[in-house]
Coordinates of C-alpha atoms and ligand atoms in Angstrom, one line a residue:
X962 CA -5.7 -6.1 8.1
X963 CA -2.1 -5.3 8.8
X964 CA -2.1 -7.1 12.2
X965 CA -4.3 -9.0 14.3
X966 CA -4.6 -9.1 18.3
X967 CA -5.0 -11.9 20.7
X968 CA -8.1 -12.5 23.4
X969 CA -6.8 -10.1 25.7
X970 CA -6.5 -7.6 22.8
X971 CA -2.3 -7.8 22.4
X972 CA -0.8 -7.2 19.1
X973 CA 0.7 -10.2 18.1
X974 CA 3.6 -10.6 16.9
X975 CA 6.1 -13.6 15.4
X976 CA 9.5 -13.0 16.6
X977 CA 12.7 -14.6 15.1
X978 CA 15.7 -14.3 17.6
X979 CA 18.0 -15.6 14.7
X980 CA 21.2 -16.6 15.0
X981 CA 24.8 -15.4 16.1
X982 CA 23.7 -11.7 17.5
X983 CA 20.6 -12.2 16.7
X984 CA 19.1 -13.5 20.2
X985 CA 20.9 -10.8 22.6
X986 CA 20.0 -7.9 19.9
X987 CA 16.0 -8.7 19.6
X988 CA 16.1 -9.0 23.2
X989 CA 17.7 -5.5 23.8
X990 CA 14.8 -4.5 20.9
X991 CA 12.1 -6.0 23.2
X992 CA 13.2 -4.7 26.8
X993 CA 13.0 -1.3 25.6
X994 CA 9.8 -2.0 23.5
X995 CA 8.3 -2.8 26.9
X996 CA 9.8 -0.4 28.4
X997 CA 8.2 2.0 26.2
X998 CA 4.7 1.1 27.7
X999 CA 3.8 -1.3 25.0
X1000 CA 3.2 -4.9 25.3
X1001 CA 2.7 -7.3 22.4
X1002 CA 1.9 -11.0 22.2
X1003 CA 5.2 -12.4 21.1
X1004 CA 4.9 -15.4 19.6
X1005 CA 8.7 -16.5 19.6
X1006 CA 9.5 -19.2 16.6
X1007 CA 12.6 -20.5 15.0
X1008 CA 14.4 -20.3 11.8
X1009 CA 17.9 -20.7 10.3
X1010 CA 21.0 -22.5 11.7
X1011 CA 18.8 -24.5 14.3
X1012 CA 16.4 -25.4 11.7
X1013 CA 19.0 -26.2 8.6
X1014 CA 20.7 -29.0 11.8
X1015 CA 17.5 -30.3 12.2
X1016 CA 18.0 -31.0 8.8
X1017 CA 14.9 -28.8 7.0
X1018 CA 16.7 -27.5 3.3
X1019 CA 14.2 -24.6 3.5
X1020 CA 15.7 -23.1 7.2
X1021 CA 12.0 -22.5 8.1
X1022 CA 9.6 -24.7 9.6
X1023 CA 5.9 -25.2 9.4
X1024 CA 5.5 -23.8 13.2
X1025 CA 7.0 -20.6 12.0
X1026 CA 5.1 -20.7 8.5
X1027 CA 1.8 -20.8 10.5
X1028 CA 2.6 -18.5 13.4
X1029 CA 3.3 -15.9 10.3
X1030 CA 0.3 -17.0 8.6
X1031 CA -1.8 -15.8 11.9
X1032 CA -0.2 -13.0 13.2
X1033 CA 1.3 -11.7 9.5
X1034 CA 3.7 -9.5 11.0
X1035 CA 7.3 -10.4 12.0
X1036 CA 10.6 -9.1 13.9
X1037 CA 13.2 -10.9 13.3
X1038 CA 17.4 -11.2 14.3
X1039 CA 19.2 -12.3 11.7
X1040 CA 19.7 -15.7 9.8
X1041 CA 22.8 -17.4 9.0
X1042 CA 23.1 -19.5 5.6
X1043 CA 25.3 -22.3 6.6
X1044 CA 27.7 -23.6 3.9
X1045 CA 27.0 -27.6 3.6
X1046 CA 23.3 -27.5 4.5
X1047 CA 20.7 -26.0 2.6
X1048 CA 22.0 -23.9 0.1
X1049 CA 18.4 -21.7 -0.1
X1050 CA 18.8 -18.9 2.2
X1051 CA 16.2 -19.1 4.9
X1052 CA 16.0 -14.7 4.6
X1053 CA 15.0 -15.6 1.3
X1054 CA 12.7 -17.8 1.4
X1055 CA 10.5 -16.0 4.2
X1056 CA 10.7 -12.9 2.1
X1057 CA 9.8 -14.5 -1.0
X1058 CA 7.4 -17.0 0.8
X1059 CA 5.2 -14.1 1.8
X1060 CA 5.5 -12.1 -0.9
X1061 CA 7.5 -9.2 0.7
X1062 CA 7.7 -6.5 -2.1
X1063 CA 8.9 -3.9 -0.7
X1064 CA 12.2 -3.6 1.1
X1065 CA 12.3 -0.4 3.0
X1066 CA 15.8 0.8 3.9
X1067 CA 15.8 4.1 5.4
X1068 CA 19.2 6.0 6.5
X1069 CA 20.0 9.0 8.7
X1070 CA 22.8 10.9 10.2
X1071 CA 23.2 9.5 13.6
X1072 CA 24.1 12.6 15.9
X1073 CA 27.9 11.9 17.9
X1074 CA 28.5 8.9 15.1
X1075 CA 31.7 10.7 13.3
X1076 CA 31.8 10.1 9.5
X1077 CA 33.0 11.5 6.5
X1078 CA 29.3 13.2 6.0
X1079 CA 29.0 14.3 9.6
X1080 CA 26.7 17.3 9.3
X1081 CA 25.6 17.1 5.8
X1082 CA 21.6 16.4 7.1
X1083 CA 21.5 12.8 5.1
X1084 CA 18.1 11.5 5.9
X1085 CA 16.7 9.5 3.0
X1086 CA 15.1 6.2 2.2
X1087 CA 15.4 3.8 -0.4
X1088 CA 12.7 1.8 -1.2
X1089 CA 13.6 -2.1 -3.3
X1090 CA 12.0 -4.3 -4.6
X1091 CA 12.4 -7.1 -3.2
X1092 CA 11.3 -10.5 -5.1
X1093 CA 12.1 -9.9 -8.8
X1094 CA 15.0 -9.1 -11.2
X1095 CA 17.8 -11.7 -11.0
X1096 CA 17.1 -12.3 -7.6
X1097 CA 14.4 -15.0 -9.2
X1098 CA 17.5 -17.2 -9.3
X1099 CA 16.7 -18.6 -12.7
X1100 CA 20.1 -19.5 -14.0
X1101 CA 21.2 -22.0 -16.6
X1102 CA 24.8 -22.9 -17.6
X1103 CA 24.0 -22.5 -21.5
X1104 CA 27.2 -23.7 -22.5
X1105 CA 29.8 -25.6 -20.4
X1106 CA 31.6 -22.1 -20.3
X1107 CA 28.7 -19.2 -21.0
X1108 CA 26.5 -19.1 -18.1
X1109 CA 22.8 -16.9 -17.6
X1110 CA 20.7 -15.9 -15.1
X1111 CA 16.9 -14.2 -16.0
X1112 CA 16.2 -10.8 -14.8
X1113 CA 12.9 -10.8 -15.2
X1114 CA 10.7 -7.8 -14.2
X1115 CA 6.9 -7.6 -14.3
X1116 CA 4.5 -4.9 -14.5
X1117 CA 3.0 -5.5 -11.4
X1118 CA 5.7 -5.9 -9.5
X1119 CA 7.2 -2.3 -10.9
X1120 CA 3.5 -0.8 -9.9
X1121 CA 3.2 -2.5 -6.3
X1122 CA 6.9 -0.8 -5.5
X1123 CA 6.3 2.1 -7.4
X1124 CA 3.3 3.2 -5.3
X1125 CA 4.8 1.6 -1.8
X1126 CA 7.3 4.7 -2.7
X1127 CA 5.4 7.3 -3.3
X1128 CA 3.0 6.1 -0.1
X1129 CA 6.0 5.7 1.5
X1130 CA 6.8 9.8 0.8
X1131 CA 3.2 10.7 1.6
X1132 CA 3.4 8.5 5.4
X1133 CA 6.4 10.3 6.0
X1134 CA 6.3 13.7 4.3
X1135 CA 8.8 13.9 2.6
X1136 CA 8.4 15.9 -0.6
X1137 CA 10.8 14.3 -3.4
X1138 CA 10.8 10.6 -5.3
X1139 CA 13.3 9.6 -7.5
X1140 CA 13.8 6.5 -9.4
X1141 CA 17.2 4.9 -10.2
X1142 CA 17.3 2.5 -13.0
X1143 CA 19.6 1.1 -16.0
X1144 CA 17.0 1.8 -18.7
X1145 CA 19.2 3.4 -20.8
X1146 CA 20.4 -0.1 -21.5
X1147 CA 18.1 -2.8 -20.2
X1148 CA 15.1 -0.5 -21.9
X1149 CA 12.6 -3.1 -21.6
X1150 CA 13.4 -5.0 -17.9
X1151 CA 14.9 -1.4 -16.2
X1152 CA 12.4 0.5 -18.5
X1153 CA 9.4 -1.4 -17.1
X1154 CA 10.4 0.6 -13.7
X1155 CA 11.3 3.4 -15.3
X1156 CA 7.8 3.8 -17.6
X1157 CA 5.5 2.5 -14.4
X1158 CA 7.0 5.1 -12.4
X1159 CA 6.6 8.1 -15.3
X1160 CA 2.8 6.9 -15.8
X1161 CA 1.9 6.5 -11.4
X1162 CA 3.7 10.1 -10.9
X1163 CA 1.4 12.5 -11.8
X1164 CA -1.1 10.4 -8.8
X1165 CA 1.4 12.3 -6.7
X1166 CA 1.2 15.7 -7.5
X1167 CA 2.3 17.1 -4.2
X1168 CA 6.0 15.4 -4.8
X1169 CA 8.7 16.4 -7.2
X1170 CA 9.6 13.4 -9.3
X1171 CA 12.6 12.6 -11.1
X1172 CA 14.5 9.9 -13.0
X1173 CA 17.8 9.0 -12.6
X1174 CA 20.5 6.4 -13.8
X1175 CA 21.2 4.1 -11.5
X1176 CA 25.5 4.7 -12.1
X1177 CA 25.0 8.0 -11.1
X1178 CA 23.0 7.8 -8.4
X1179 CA 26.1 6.0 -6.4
X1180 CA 27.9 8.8 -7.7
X1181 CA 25.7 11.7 -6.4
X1182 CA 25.1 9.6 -3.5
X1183 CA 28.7 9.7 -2.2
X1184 CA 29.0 13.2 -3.7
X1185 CA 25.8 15.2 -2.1
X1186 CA 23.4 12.4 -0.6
X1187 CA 21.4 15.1 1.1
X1188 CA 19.9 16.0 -2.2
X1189 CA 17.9 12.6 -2.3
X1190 CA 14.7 11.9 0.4
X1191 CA 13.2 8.8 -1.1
X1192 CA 14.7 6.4 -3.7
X1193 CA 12.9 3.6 -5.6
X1194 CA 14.7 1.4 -7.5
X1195 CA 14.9 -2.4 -8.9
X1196 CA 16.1 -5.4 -6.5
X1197 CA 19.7 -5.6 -7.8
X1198 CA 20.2 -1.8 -7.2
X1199 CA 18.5 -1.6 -4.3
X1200 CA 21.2 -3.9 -2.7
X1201 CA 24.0 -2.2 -3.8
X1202 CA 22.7 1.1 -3.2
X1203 CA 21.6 0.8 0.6
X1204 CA 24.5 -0.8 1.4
X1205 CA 26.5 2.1 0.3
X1206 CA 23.8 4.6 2.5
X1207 CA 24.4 2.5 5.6
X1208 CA 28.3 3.3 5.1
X1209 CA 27.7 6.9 4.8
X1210 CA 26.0 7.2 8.2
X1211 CA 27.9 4.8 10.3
X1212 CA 27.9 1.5 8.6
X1213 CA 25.7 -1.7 9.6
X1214 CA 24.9 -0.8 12.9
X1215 CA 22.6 1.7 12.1
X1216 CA 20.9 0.8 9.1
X1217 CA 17.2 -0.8 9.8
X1218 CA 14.9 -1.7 7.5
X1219 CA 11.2 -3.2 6.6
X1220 CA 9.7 -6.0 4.4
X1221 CA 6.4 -4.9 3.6
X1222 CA 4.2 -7.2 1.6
X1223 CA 0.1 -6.7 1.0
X1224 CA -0.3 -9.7 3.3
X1225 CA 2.7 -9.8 5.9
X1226 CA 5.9 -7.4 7.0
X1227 CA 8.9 -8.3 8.7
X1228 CA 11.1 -5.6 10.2
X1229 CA 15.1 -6.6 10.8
X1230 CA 18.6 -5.2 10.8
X1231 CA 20.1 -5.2 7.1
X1232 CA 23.2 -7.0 8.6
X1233 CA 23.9 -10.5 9.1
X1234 CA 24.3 -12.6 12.1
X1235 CA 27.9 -11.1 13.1
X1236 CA 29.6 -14.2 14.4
X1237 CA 32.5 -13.1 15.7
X1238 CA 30.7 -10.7 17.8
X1239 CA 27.8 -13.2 18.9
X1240 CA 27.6 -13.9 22.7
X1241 CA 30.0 -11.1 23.8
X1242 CA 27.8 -8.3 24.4
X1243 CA 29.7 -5.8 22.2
X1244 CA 27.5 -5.6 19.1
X1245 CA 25.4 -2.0 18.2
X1246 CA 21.5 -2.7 19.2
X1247 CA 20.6 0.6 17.2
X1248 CA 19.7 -1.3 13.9
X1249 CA 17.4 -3.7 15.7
X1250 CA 15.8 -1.1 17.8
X1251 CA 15.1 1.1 14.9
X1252 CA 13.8 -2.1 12.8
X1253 CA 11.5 -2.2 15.7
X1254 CA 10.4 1.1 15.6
X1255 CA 9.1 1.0 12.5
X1256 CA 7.4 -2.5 13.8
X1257 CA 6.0 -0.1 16.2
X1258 CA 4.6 2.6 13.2
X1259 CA 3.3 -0.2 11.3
X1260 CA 1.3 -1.4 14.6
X1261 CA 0.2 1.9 14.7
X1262 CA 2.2 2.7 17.9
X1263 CA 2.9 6.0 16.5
X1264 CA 3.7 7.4 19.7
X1265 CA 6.1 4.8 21.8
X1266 CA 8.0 4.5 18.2
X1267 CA 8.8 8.2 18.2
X1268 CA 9.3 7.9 22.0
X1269 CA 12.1 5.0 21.0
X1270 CA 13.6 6.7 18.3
X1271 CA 14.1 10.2 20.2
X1272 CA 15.9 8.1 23.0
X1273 CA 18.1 6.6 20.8
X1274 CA 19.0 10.2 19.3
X1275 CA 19.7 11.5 22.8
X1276 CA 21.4 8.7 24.0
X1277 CA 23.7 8.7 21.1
X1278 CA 24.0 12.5 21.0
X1279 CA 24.8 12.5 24.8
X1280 CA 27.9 10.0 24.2
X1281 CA 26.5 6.7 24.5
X1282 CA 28.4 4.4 21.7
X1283 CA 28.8 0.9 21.1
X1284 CA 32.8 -0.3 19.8
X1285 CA 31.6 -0.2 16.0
X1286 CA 31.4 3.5 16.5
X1287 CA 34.9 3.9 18.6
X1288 CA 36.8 1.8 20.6
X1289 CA 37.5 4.0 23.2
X1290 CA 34.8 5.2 25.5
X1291 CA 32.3 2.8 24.6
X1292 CA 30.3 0.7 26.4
X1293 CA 28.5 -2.3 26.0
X1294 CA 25.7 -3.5 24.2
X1295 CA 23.6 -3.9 27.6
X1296 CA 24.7 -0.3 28.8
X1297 CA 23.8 0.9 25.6
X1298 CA 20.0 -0.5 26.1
X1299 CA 20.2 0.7 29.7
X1300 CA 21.0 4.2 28.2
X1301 CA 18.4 3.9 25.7
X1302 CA 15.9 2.9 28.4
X1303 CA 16.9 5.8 30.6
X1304 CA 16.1 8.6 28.0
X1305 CA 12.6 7.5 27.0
X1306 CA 10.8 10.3 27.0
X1307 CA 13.7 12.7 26.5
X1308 CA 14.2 14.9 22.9
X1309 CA 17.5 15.2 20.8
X1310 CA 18.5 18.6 21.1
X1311 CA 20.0 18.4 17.5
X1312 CA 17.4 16.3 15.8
X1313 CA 14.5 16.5 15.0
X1314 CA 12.4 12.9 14.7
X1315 CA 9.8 13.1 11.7
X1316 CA 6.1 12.8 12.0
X1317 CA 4.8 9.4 10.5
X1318 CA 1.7 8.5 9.5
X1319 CA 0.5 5.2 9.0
X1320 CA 1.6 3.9 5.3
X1321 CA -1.3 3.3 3.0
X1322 CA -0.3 -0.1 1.3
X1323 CA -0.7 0.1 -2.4
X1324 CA -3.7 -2.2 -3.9
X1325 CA -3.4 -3.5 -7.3
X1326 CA -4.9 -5.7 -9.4
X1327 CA -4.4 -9.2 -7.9
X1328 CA -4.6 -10.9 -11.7
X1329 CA -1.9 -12.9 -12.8
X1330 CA -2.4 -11.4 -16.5
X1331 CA -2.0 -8.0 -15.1
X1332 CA -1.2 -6.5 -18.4
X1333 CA -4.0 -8.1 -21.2
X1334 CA -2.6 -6.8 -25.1
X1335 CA -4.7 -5.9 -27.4
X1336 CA -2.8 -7.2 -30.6
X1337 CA -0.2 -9.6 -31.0
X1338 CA 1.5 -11.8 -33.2
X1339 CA 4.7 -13.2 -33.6
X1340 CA 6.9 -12.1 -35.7
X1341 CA 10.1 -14.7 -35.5
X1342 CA 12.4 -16.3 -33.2
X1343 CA 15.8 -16.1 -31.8
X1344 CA 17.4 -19.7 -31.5
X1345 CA 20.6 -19.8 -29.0
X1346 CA 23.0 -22.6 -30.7
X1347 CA 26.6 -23.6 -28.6
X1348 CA 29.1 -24.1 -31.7
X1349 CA 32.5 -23.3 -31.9
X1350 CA 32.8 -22.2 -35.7
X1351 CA 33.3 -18.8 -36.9
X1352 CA 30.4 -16.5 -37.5
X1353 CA 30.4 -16.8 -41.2
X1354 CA 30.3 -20.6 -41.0
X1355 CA 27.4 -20.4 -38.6
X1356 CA 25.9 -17.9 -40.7
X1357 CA 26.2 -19.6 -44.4
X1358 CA 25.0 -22.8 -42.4
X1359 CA 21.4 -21.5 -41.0
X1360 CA 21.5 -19.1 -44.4
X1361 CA 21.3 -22.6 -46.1
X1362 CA 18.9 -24.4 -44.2
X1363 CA 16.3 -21.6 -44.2
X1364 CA 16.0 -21.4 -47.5
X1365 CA 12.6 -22.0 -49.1
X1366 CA 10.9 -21.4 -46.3
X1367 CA 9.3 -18.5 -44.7
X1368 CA 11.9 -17.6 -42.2
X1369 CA 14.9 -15.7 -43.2
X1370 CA 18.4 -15.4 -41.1
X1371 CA 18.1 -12.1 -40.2
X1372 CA 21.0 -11.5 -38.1
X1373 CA 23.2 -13.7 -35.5
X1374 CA 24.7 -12.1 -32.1
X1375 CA 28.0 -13.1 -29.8
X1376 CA 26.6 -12.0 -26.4
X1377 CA 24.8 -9.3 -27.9
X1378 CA 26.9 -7.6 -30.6
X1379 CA 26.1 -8.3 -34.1
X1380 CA 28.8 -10.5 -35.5
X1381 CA 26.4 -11.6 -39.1
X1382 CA 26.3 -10.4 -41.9
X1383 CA 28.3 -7.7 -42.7
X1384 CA 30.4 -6.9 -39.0
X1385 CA 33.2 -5.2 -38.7
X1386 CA 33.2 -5.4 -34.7
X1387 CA 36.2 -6.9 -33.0
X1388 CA 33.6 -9.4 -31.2
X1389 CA 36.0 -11.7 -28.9
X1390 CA 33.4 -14.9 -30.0
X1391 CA 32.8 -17.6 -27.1
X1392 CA 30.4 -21.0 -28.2
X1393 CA 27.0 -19.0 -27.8
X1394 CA 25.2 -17.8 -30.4
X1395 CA 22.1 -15.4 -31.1
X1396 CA 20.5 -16.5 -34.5
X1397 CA 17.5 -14.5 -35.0
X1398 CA 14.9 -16.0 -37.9
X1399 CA 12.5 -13.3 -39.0
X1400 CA 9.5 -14.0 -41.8
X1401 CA 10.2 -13.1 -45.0
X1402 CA 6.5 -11.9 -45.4
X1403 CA 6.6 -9.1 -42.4
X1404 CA 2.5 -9.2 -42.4
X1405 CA 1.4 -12.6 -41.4
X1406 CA 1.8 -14.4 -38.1
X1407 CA 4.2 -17.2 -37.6
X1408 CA 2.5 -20.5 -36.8
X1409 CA 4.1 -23.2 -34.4
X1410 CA 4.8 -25.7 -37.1
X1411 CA 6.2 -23.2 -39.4
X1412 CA 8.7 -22.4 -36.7
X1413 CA 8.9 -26.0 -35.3
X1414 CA 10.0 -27.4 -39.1
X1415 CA 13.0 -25.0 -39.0
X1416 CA 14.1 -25.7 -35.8
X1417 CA 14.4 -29.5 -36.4
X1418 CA 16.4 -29.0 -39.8
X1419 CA 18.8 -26.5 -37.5
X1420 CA 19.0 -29.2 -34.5
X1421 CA 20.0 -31.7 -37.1
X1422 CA 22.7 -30.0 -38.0
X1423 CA 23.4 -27.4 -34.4
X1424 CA 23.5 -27.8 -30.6
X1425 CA 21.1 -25.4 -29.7
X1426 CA 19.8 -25.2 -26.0
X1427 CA 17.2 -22.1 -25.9
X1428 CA 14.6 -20.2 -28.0
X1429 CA 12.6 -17.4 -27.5
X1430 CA 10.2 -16.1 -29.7
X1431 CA 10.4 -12.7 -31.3
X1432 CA 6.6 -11.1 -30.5
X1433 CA 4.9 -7.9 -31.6
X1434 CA 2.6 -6.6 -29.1
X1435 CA 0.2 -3.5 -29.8
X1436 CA 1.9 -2.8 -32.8
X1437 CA 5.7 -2.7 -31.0
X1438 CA 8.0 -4.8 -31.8
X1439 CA 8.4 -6.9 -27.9
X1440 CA 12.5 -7.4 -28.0
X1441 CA 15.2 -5.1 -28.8
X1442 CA 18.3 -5.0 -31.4
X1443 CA 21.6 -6.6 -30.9
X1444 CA 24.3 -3.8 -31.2
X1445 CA 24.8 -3.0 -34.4
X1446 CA 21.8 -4.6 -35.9
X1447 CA 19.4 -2.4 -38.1
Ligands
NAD2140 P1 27.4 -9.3 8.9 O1 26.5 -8.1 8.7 O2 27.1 -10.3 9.9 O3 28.8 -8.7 9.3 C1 29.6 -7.8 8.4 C2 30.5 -6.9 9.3 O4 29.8 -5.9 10.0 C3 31.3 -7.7 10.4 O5 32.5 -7.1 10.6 C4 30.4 -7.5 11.6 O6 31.0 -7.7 12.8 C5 29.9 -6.1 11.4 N1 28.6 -5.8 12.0 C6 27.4 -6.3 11.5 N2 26.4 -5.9 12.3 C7 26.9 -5.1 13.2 C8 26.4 -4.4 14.3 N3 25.1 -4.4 14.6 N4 27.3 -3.7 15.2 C9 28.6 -3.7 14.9 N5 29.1 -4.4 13.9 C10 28.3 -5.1 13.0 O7 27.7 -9.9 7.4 P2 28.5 -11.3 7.0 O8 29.6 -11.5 7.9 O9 28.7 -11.2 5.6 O10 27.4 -12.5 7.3 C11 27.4 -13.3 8.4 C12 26.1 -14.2 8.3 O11 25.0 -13.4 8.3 C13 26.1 -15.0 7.0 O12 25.6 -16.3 7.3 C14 25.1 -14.3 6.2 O13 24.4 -15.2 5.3 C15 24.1 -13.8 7.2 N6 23.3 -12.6 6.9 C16 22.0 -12.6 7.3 C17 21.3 -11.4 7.0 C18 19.9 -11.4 7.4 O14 19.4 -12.3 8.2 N7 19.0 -10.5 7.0 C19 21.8 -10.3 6.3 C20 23.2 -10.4 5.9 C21 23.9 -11.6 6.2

């Protein structure tokens, strides 16, 4: 179920009013949601600045926790992360809490909002994932002055956003998909996304599917964006991409967007809390009430959502503008609403709203070992060591300690370029080192304490503060190559 109803047969809802804007645009959102004809059961709950005073780290209370639980779907102002309080992010933590995958950002040309694009037709939508890649948050100061942070990308999570995409096409009708990564160098993390997508394509045959690197997809973006209709792409991306398409219609005002998950969906503004705007009745309503029209769709309030987002076109088309759009001649956020409220049931006479239908969420495999191998063994291991030596001493040292044992030093790595044996690169060295440890014999499997027994003759000589195992899986060798190494 994608939503539930009360006794009286209401759609219920959570609502979030947020903070800073937050309260004055959700209720702009909900006055012309009822005006509209349809009436939910709002369940209003807190989260945020209120919730970090009262001195909750997470920004989001139990009451709000179990209201989602219940009613699973959520509308929701925006959230301030106050510096001194909790330093988790309480958008965050509801996204990852319920297991939001899917952030849906769509963007279209507003008509009567002047940009640099103005008439171009941009209408497109990119699709992010939402809950992997380095927005995990795993980061480790290795050294005192090398830091890292895991991007780590799963086959499941590629699948579940890959299909939202392309259901996300379908529900929409649009008839293009294309898929931005960085797999020409991350080719196993941004590769993942890359292959999933490649392999779930031909499900779709009725769309035209392509690939494309993530650089130049900003760069086609800014250059033609009305060649793209649907965009998936990893988390990282994502944020950086539909930030840049909310600037090329209008900027933040406009831009709307979903959090779907298989259990729960929240629908809110992609901007932030706007402080310096809170309380004056000058901020642009238009991202809200087009966050709540996809509430609407997802309700399966086809109709009043279309309703919504025509009046918004003809308001907008017929000169109503908030200050973000122009100073002069514009009005306030209240008459804005008003306008809005006054042109339900009117068209745009120079756009056209597209049909929806309701988007089939994707349903994988729920097993935490979504991907079972067939074959593997391992054939190695990398050992990170923090010394300050040069590469030849580090290298003669764990040359020297590996002897007579199984493992060889095959190679060692400064950030990721090959810097033993045998480099010519100019590698500007800082205290971190790769040092990779192969078997001599290439056919057997290396046991724990064979590896173990190494390691504690390295440790007695070298700081080393992470190891990773070098694995063969299928028959494919489950790492890649430092630069330069054979
Ligand atoms: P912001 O989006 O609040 O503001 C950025 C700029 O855009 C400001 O100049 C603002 O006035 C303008 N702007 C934003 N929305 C507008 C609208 N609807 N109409 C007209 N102008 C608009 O971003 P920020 O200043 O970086 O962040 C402020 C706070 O919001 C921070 O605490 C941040 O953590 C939070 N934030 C929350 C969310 C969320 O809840 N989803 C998203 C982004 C930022």
């Amino acid at each position: 179920m994608r939503y539930f109803t009360n006794q009286a047969g209401l759609k219920r809802v959570t609502v979030i009013p947020g903070d800073g804007v937050g309260p004055e645009v959700i209720a702009a959102a909900r006055r012309i949601i009822e005006a509209a004809g349809v009436s939910l059961a709002w369940e209003e709950r807190q989260a945020g600045a209120s919730v970090f005073l009262r001195g909750l780290p997470s920004g989001v209370p139990p009451e709000t926790i179990s209201s989602i639980h219940e009613t699973r779907v959520v509308f929701k102002g925006p959230l301030a992360t106050p510096v001194g309080f909790g330093e988790k992010s309480a958008n965050v933590t509801l996204r990852k809490l319920f297991e939001t995958y899917g952030n849906i950002r769509p963007v279209r040309e507003m008509p009567g909002v002047i940009t640099p694009f103005s008439g171009r037709g941009i209408d497109l939508v990119i699709v992010r994932e939402n809950v992997e890649d380095l927005y995990a948050g795993i980061e480790h100061m290795q050294t005192p002055g090398v830091a890292q942070c895991l991007k780590l990308i799963s086959r499941k999570g590629c699948e579940k956003i890959v299909r939202l995409a392309f259901e996300v096409a379908v529900a929409e009708g649009r008839r293009k998909v294309a898929c931005a990564t960085k797999a020409n160098i991350m080719k196993l993390t941004e590769g993942l996304l890359k292959r999933t997508f490649e392999e779930i394509a031909p499900e779709y045959p009725g769309l035209e599917t392509s690939h494309i690197i993530v650089d130049n997809c900003a760069h086609q973006l800014v250059r033609e964006p009305e060649q793209f209709e649907v965009i998936v792409t990893t988390n990282m991306n994502g944020d950086i991409l539909s930030d840049l398409t909310s600037g090329l219609i209008g900027g933040l005002g406009f831009a709307p967007s979903a959090n779907l998950g298989s259990e729960v969906a929240i629908f809110e503004a992609v901007h932030g809390t706007a402080p310096g705007y809170a309380g004056r009745d000058l901020i642009n309503p238009t991202a809200v009430i087009l966050s709540g029209v996809m509430l609407l769709r997802h309700l399966d309030e086809h109709v009043a959502a279309s309703r919504i987002e025509n009046a918004v076109f003809a308001a907008l088309e017929q000169g109503a503008y908030t200050r973000d759009v122009r100073a002069s001649g514009s009005i306030s956020m209240t008459a804005f609403t008003d306008a809005v409220i006054a042109r339900l049931g009117q068209k745009p006479e120079r756009c056209v709203v597209r049909e929806h239908r309701p988007i089939r969420l994707p349903e994988v495999d729920a097993a935490a070992d979504f991907v079972r191998a067939r074959s593997r063994r391992t054939v190695g291991f990398d050992v990170f060591i923090e010394s300050a030596v040069t590469p030849d001493e580090l290298g003669r040292s764990l040359d020297r300690l590996a002897v007579e044992t199984p493992l060889r030093l095959k190679m060692i790595s400064n950030r990721g370029t090959k810097v033993y044996p045998d480099s010519i690169a100019l590698t500007d060295c800082v205290d971190h080192w790769r040092c990779r440890f192969v078997l001599r014999d290439p056919a057997v499997d290396l046991a724990d304490p064979v590896l173990f027994s190494l390691l504690q003759r390295v440790a007695a000589e070298h700081r080393w503060m992470h190891l990773e195992k070098l694995a063969e899986i299928d028959g494919a060798p489950a790492y890649t190559r430092a630069q330069g190494e054979d």
